[in-house]
Amino acid sequence: MTDQRFTELLGKQLAGEISPDESVELKSILADNEALRTEYKQLQTYFESETVEDENVDQVFDRIRAQITVPVVSGLTVAKNKSYSIWLKVAAVIAIVVAGTLVYNRAAIFFNKTDQLVLKQAQTRATEIKTIVLADGSTVKMNSGSSLRYPEHFSGDTRNVYLSGEAFFEVKKDAQHPFIVHTEQLAVKVLGTAFDVKAYQNDAFTETTLIRGSVAISLKNNTRQTFILKPNDKFTLVGGKPNLSQLTYFTGTGTDKVIETAWTNHELIYKNNRFDEIARLFERWYDVKITFKEDELKMVKFTGHVDKETITEALNVLKLIENFNYSIKGKNVYIYR
């Protein structure tokens, strides 16, 4: 199941056609399987060094096969063609990967369709919040501009899902089948708990906050290091550097609110954030694109709360604190002095 998905994703990776979500999934598969990591490194080294576009495909087979020490597979032939596309090169690589997988894991029935893991995908647009229920009864509330890939039915020893963006998870407890959220940089492993994971592609950080239960976080580039979170803990990864802190509370509305999960109640709260950080929040919240005409404005810090305000109302509140101007043209917002 995993090997076949690896083969599919590897083809897209080598052809330069892999999506961000699929890239996260491929990294997760590689992180969990040393044998596949070895194959991947060998094949990637070959592919990146291959510069002669009209090389005979038979030679491609021979060179790859020699690198991964896989016996010749009878009946594996390719028609010769002086001008073949990049996808034909990828097909040569994938064919050998398939052969190698069969040799390395004789117990696996590689093409057994009943064992294939088909991943569904849920997405949210800007301004949209969506809740989905997984096959095990766990619920996932997705913030705007997010994507979640998950199986229709969980199988195997773990329950794996793949997140790009932000989501709040309430996981059904199952000690025998840990629940793992994979992002591009992290793997968050739980048994049963409530937590938030934030991993937007255009953010400089990845964040996990724990409300109840416990989670174990491992880094994709350092699987030997694990961070255990307790309730009210927050884990942040910035520039590859991990940091543990506490949840942030906001009292400006009269009652204490957890800033990291306020969005689940359709509230946007920021506390001592830079203007450019708030701008990214506004872009997802209001479905706009914000451009600063002066870089110095990006560094101005604000604290505030947005509930039902429009983008105009939200910016007018900020103008009471800092002197700046703005103009709105369709979905484009321009900030200037």
C-alpha positions as a printed NumPy array, in Angstrom:
array([[  0.   ,   0.   ,   0.   ],
       [  2.683,   2.494,   1.088],
       [  5.119,   1.269,  -1.58 ],
       [  2.612,   1.763,  -4.383],
       [  1.762,   5.28 ,  -3.195],
       [  5.496,   6.004,  -2.926],
       [  5.964,   4.942,  -6.539],
       [  3.151,   7.219,  -7.701],
       [  4.433,  10.23 ,  -5.753],
       [  8.035,   9.603,  -6.815],
       [  6.991,   9.8  , -10.454],
       [  5.347,  13.165,  -9.902],
       [  8.335,  14.425,  -7.892],
       [ 10.86 ,  13.535, -10.573],
       [  8.661,  15.027, -13.294],
       [  8.233,  18.265, -11.353],
       [  4.458,  17.855, -11.194],
       [  3.95 ,  17.089,  -7.506],
       [  1.548,  19.299,  -5.511],
       [  2.45 ,  20.794,  -2.079],
       [  0.111,  18.33 ,  -0.329],
       [  1.594,  15.369,  -2.202],
       [  5.087,  16.606,  -1.36 ],
       [  4.177,  16.537,   2.333],
       [  2.834,  13.   ,   1.925],
       [  5.981,  11.809,   0.123],
       [  8.23 ,  13.237,   2.852],
       [  6.132,  11.468,   5.459],
       [  6.413,   8.115,   3.68 ],
       [ 10.188,   8.541,   3.363],
       [ 10.532,   9.529,   7.018],
       [  8.803,   6.31 ,   8.108],
       [ 10.588,   3.862,   5.79 ],
       [ 14.378,   3.559,   5.688],
       [ 14.376,   1.201,   2.687],
       [ 12.341,   3.631,   0.601],
       [ 14.58 ,   6.51 ,   1.696],
       [ 17.583,   4.602,   0.358],
       [ 15.877,   3.943,  -2.976],
       [ 14.749,   7.544,  -3.208],
       [ 18.248,   8.965,  -2.661],
       [ 19.778,   6.606,  -5.223],
       [ 17.15 ,   7.286,  -7.855],
       [ 17.159,  11.034,  -7.259],
       [ 20.956,  11.102,  -7.62 ],
       [ 20.664,   9.298, -10.93 ],
       [ 17.855,  11.444, -12.254],
       [ 19.537,  14.771, -11.363],
       [ 22.772,  13.673, -13.04 ],
       [ 21.03 ,  12.538, -16.222],
       [ 21.558,  15.354, -18.736],
       [ 21.731,  13.632, -22.132],
       [ 18.179,  13.897, -23.436],
       [ 18.476,  11.387, -26.261],
       [ 20.24 ,   8.61 , -24.361],
       [ 18.976,   5.139, -25.194],
       [ 16.274,   4.121, -22.705],
       [ 17.78 ,   0.645, -22.388],
       [ 20.889,   2.284, -20.944],
       [ 18.702,   4.187, -18.489],
       [ 17.308,   0.879, -17.248],
       [ 20.743,  -0.666, -16.941],
       [ 22.221,   2.258, -15.017],
       [ 19.372,   2.554, -12.551],
       [ 19.224,  -1.198, -12.03 ],
       [ 22.956,  -1.231, -11.274],
       [ 22.594,   1.553,  -8.698],
       [ 19.891,  -0.158,  -6.668],
       [ 21.176,  -3.714,  -7.206],
       [ 17.894,  -5.148,  -8.394],
       [ 17.925,  -8.362, -10.48 ],
       [ 16.745,  -8.238, -14.077],
       [ 12.974,  -8.576, -14.355],
       [ 12.005, -10.765, -17.29 ],
       [  9.62 ,  -9.315, -19.811],
       [ 10.566,  -5.704, -18.97 ],
       [ 11.164,  -4.026, -22.33 ],
       [ 10.881,  -0.514, -23.672],
       [ 10.581,   0.559, -27.285],
       [ 13.53 ,   2.647, -28.449],
       [ 12.86 ,   6.235, -29.389],
       [ 15.493,   8.904, -29.934],
       [ 13.244,  11.679, -28.642],
       [ 11.477,  10.712, -25.427],
       [  9.852,  13.006, -22.86 ],
       [ 10.772,  13.495, -19.215],
       [  7.821,  11.306, -18.299],
       [  9.359,   8.407, -20.225],
       [ 12.51 ,   8.813, -18.158],
       [ 10.382,   8.803, -15.058],
       [  8.585,   5.701, -16.3  ],
       [ 11.958,   3.969, -16.575],
       [ 12.769,   4.9  , -13.001],
       [  9.369,   3.831, -11.717],
       [  9.526,   0.482, -13.486],
       [ 12.743,  -0.335, -11.666],
       [ 11.326,   0.896,  -8.354],
       [  8.407,  -1.496,  -8.813],
       [ 10.778,  -4.35 ,  -9.525],
       [ 12.911,  -3.428,  -6.534],
       [  9.923,  -3.288,  -4.23 ],
       [  8.896,  -6.79 ,  -5.235],
       [ 12.391,  -8.076,  -4.5  ],
       [ 12.81 ,  -6.214,  -1.189],
       [  9.424,  -7.177,   0.165],
       [  8.347, -10.574,  -1.1  ],
       [  5.479, -10.721,   1.383],
       [  3.762,  -7.675,  -0.12 ],
       [  1.136,  -8.181,  -2.81 ],
       [  2.021,  -4.977,  -4.623],
       [ -0.876,  -4.78 ,  -7.027],
       [ -3.604,  -5.969,  -4.698],
       [ -6.257,  -3.281,  -5.247],
       [ -8.015,  -4.105,  -2.   ],
       [ -4.851,  -2.995,  -0.171],
       [ -4.486,   0.372,  -1.863],
       [ -4.851,   3.484,   0.275],
       [ -6.923,   6.023,  -1.606],
       [ -6.726,   9.454,  -0.036],
       [ -9.606,  11.884,  -0.13 ],
       [ -8.992,  15.617,  -0.027],
       [-10.919,  18.345,   1.781],
       [-10.147,  21.989,   1.095],
       [-11.317,  25.351,   2.399],
       [-11.335,  28.611,   0.504],
       [-10.337,  31.941,   2.002],
       [-13.035,  33.078,   4.493],
       [-14.303,  29.472,   4.817],
       [-14.218,  27.201,   7.893],
       [-15.252,  23.579,   7.466],
       [-15.695,  20.59 ,   9.789],
       [-15.271,  17.012,   8.571],
       [-15.697,  13.7  ,  10.391],
       [-13.135,  10.981,   9.728],
       [-13.866,   7.261,   9.505],
       [-12.801,   6.641,  13.123],
       [-15.167,   9.33 ,  14.438],
       [-12.448,  11.963,  14.909],
       [-13.464,  15.483,  13.884],
       [-11.343,  18.054,  12.081],
       [-12.271,  21.73 ,  11.896],
       [-10.317,  23.309,   9.038],
       [ -9.384,  26.984,   8.97 ],
       [ -9.535,  29.03 ,   5.762],
       [ -7.083,  28.304,   2.962],
       [ -6.316,  24.791,   4.194],
       [ -6.1  ,  21.31 ,   2.704],
       [ -6.413,  17.906,   4.386],
       [ -5.732,  14.547,   2.762],
       [ -7.101,  11.506,   4.581],
       [ -8.181,   7.927,   3.836],
       [-11.829,   6.977,   3.494],
       [-11.095,   4.12 ,   5.9  ],
       [ -8.082,   3.795,   8.185],
       [ -6.018,   0.604,   7.947],
       [ -2.721,  -0.578,   9.335],
       [ -1.14 ,   0.288,  12.662],
       [ -1.51 ,   4.072,  12.451],
       [ -4.125,   6.631,  11.394],
       [ -2.349,   9.057,   9.055],
       [ -3.63 ,  12.368,   7.693],
       [ -1.762,  15.103,   5.797],
       [ -2.305,  18.806,   6.478],
       [ -1.383,  21.992,   4.678],
       [ -2.812,  25.047,   6.444],
       [ -4.494,  24.981,   9.854],
       [ -6.923,  22.612,  11.545],
       [ -8.231,  21.79 ,  15.006],
       [ -8.374,  18.045,  15.716],
       [-10.52 ,  16.177,  18.22 ],
       [ -9.232,  12.637,  17.971],
       [-11.083,   9.514,  19.072],
       [ -8.932,   7.554,  21.487],
       [ -7.475,   4.311,  20.153],
       [ -4.32 ,   3.21 ,  21.954],
       [ -3.647,   0.481,  19.389],
       [ -3.755,   2.861,  16.414],
       [ -2.005,   6.208,  17.036],
       [ -3.292,   9.185,  15.045],
       [ -0.561,  11.08 ,  13.159],
       [ -0.888,  14.493,  11.507],
       [  1.803,  15.032,   8.884],
       [  2.865,  18.486,   7.724],
       [  5.803,  19.461,   5.563],
       [  8.096,  19.802,   8.585],
       [  6.407,  17.926,  11.444],
       [  4.668,  14.731,  12.443],
       [  2.256,  15.117,  15.383],
       [  1.423,  11.76 ,  16.991],
       [ -1.501,  11.312,  19.4  ],
       [ -3.774,   8.644,  20.84 ],
       [ -6.797,  10.741,  21.74 ],
       [ -6.74 ,  14.469,  22.345],
       [ -7.719,  17.969,  21.17 ],
       [ -5.076,  20.116,  19.515],
       [ -4.439,  22.668,  16.78 ],
       [ -1.855,  22.415,  13.997],
       [ -0.9  ,  25.447,  11.909],
       [  1.321,  24.858,   8.876],
       [  0.56 ,  27.308,   6.077],
       [  2.921,  27.267,   3.108],
       [  3.451,  31.053,   3.186],
       [  4.058,  31.312,   6.942],
       [  7.599,  31.37 ,   8.317],
       [  6.64 ,  29.027,  11.162],
       [  4.815,  25.807,  11.971],
       [  2.857,  25.598,  15.212],
       [  1.099,  22.998,  17.349],
       [ -0.994,  23.903,  20.396],
       [ -2.439,  21.376,  22.811],
       [ -5.784,  21.861,  24.572],
       [ -6.142,  18.473,  26.278],
       [ -4.472,  15.059,  26.24 ],
       [ -0.887,  14.748,  25.06 ],
       [  0.971,  14.726,  21.759],
       [  4.441,  13.757,  20.599],
       [  6.03 ,  15.906,  17.893],
       [  8.91 ,  14.765,  15.711],
       [ 10.741,  16.805,  13.105],
       [ 10.89 ,  15.448,   9.569],
       [ 14.576,  16.399,   9.315],
       [ 15.431,  14.914,  12.736],
       [ 13.209,  11.965,  13.631],
       [ 15.369,  11.102,  16.664],
       [ 14.27 ,  14.244,  18.508],
       [ 10.776,  14.163,  20.017],
       [  8.875,  16.868,  21.901],
       [  6.08 ,  15.901,  24.299],
       [  3.342,  18.495,  24.847],
       [  1.113,  18.803,  27.898],
       [ -2.191,  20.722,  27.969],
       [ -1.701,  24.48 ,  27.36 ],
       [  1.695,  23.881,  25.735],
       [  2.583,  25.389,  22.369],
       [  5.308,  24.096,  20.046],
       [  6.693,  26.432,  17.378],
       [  9.228,  25.683,  14.664],
       [ 10.859,  28.733,  13.058],
       [ 13.796,  28.409,  10.686],
       [ 14.313,  24.815,  11.794],
       [ 14.594,  25.851,  15.455],
       [ 12.022,  24.362,  17.872],
       [ 10.577,  26.277,  20.804],
       [  8.184,  25.323,  23.615],
       [  5.956,  27.947,  25.257],
       [  2.451,  28.38 ,  26.68 ],
       [ -0.847,  29.239,  25.015],
       [ -1.546,  32.949,  24.625],
       [ -4.62 ,  34.498,  26.241],
       [ -6.471,  37.674,  25.253],
       [ -8.69 ,  39.631,  27.648],
       [ -9.707,  42.502,  25.409],
       [-13.202,  41.069,  24.89 ],
       [-13.993,  40.907,  28.605],
       [-13.322,  37.183,  28.913],
       [-10.089,  35.235,  28.526],
       [ -9.786,  33.679,  25.082],
       [ -7.078,  31.412,  23.695],
       [ -5.646,  33.287,  20.725],
       [ -4.353,  30.168,  18.956],
       [ -7.814,  28.566,  18.724],
       [-10.075,  31.656,  18.605],
       [-10.626,  31.06 ,  14.886],
       [-12.688,  27.943,  15.692],
       [-15.302,  30.339,  17.119],
       [-15.047,  32.59 ,  14.045],
       [-12.887,  35.137,  15.85 ],
       [ -9.546,  36.534,  14.752],
       [ -7.285,  37.719,  17.579],
       [ -3.763,  39.1  ,  17.333],
       [ -1.547,  40.238,  20.195],
       [  1.581,  42.304,  19.637],
       [  1.858,  41.   ,  16.059],
       [  3.669,  42.778,  13.243],
       [  1.521,  44.373,  10.551],
       [  2.773,  41.961,   7.876],
       [  1.789,  39.003,  10.095],
       [ -1.669,  40.498,  10.613],
       [ -1.898,  41.096,   6.869],
       [ -1.518,  37.351,   6.209],
       [ -4.299,  36.678,   8.722],
       [ -6.511,  39.255,   6.983],
       [ -5.764,  37.743,   3.572],
       [ -7.187,  34.379,   4.657],
       [ -9.977,  35.92 ,   6.713],
       [-11.258,  38.32 ,   4.038],
       [-10.015,  36.701,   0.802],
       [ -7.869,  39.668,  -0.207],
       [ -4.283,  40.348,  -1.235],
       [ -2.491,  42.972,   0.889],
       [  0.514,  44.887,  -0.465],
       [  2.714,  47.267,   1.541],
       [  4.135,  50.191,  -0.399],
       [  6.558,  51.027,   2.432],
       [  8.448,  48.195,   4.153],
       [  8.647,  50.126,   7.43 ],
       [  4.902,  49.683,   7.905],
       [  5.325,  45.907,   7.999],
       [  7.148,  46.173,  11.328],
       [  4.465,  48.16 ,  13.19 ],
       [  2.844,  46.01 ,  15.91 ],
       [ -0.818,  45.812,  16.856],
       [ -3.106,  44.027,  19.305],
       [ -6.741,  43.572,  18.364],
       [ -9.814,  41.437,  17.82 ],
       [-11.925,  40.832,  14.703],
       [-15.332,  39.19 ,  14.775],
       [-17.927,  40.412,  12.289],
       [-16.053,  43.494,  11.084],
       [-15.454,  44.053,   7.381],
       [-11.931,  44.556,   6.033],
       [-12.584,  48.306,   5.939],
       [-13.731,  48.362,   9.554],
       [-10.775,  46.246,  10.673],
       [ -8.27 ,  48.546,   8.958],
       [ -9.952,  51.66 ,  10.336],
       [ -9.453,  50.309,  13.863],
       [ -5.734,  49.882,  13.167],
       [ -5.579,  53.427,  11.796],
       [ -6.641,  54.715,  15.222],
       [ -3.39 ,  53.294,  16.587],
       [ -0.932,  53.984,  13.761],
       [ -0.942,  56.671,  11.095],
       [ -1.255,  54.997,   7.68 ],
       [ -3.554,  55.001,   4.664],
       [ -5.03 ,  52.257,   2.533],
       [ -6.902,  51.794,  -0.72 ],
       [ -9.005,  48.854,  -1.857],
       [ -9.347,  47.875,  -5.509],
       [-11.402,  44.709,  -5.869],
       [ -9.59 ,  42.072,  -3.811],
       [ -6.341,  44.045,  -3.666],
       [ -5.544,  46.163,  -0.596],
       [ -2.691,  48.661,  -0.656],
       [ -1.134,  49.963,   2.585],
       [  0.902,  53.179,   2.501],
       [  1.741,  56.357,   4.424]])
